[in-house]
Coordinates of C-alpha atoms in Angstrom, one line a residue:
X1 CA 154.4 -39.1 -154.1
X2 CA 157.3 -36.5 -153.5
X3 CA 155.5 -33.7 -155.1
X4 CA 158.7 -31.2 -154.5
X5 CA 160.8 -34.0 -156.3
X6 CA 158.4 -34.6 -158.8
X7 CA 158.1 -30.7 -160.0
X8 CA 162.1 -30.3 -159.6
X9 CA 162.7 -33.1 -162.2
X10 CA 160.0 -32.6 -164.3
X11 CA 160.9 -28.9 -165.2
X12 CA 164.7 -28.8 -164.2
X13 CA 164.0 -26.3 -161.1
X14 CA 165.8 -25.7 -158.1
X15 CA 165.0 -25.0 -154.1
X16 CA 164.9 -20.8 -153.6
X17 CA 163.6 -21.3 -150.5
X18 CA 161.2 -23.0 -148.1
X19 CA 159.4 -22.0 -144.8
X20 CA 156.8 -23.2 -142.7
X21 CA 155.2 -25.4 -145.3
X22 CA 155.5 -23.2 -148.3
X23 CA 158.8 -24.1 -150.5
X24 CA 159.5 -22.3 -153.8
X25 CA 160.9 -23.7 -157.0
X26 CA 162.4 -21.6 -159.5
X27 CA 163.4 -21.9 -163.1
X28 CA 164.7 -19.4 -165.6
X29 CA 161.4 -19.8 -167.3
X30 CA 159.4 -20.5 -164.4
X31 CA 158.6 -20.5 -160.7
X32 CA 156.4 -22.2 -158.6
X33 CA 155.1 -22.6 -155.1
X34 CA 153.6 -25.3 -153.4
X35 CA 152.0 -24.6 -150.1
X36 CA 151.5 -27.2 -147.6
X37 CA 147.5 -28.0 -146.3
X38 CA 147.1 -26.2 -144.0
X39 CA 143.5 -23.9 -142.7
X40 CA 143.8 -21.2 -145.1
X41 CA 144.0 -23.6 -147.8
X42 CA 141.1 -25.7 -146.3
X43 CA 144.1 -28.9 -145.8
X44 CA 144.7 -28.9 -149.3
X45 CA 147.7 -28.8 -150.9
X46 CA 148.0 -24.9 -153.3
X47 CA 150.5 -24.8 -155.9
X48 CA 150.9 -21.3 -157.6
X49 CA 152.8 -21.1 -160.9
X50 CA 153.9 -17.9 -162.6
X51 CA 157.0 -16.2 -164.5
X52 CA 160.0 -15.3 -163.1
X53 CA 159.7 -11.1 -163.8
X54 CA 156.5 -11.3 -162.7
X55 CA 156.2 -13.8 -159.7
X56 CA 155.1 -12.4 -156.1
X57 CA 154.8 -15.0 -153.6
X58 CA 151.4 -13.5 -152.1
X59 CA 150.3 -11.7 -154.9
X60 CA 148.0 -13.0 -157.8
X61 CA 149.8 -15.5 -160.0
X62 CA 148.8 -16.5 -163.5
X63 CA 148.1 -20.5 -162.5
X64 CA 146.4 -21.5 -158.8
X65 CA 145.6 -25.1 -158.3
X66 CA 144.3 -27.1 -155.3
X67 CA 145.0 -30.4 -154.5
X68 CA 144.4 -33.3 -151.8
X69 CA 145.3 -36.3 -153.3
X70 CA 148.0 -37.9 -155.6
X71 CA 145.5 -38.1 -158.3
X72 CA 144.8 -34.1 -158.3
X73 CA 148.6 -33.5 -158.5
X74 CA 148.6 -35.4 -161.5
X75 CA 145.8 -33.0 -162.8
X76 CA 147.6 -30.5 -161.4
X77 CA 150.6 -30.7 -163.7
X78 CA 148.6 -31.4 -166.9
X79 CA 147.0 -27.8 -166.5
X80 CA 150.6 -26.8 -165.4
X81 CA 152.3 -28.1 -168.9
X82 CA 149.0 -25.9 -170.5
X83 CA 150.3 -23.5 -168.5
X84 CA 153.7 -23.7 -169.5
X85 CA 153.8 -24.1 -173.2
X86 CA 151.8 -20.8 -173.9

């Protein structure tokens, strides 16, 4: 699955940027991050959701999800559409 593609469609987002594995999304209602697995996420994929006035890329955002497989993405975004429609 094309997670980046996925998200992009799913909630009409654009690229703001992406390095070394981490890519960010944004919205005018919401941002997100997906980091790549890597060691400090013990190789799993992290995606990080949060609200544009209040988003920090390192900081604490309001959803943090792990992932390894397809099937936990798909998790993923159901708490992610929780998330959203708050």
């Amino acid at each position: 699955m094309d997670y980046l593609k996925i998200l992009s469609s799913k909630y009409n987002m654009t690229e703001k940027w992406t390095r070394q594995g981490v890519t960010v999304l944004k919205s005018s209602d919401l941002y997100i991050q997906l980091i790549e697995p890597y060691h400090r996420t013990d190789f799993q994929y992290c995606l990080r959701a949060d609200f544009p006035e209040t988003f920090d890329r390192w900081g604490v955002a309001l959803l943090e999800e792990e992932f390894v497989n397809d099937g936990g993405f798909l998790q993923v975004l159901e708490a992610l559409d929780t998330f959203f429609k708050r």
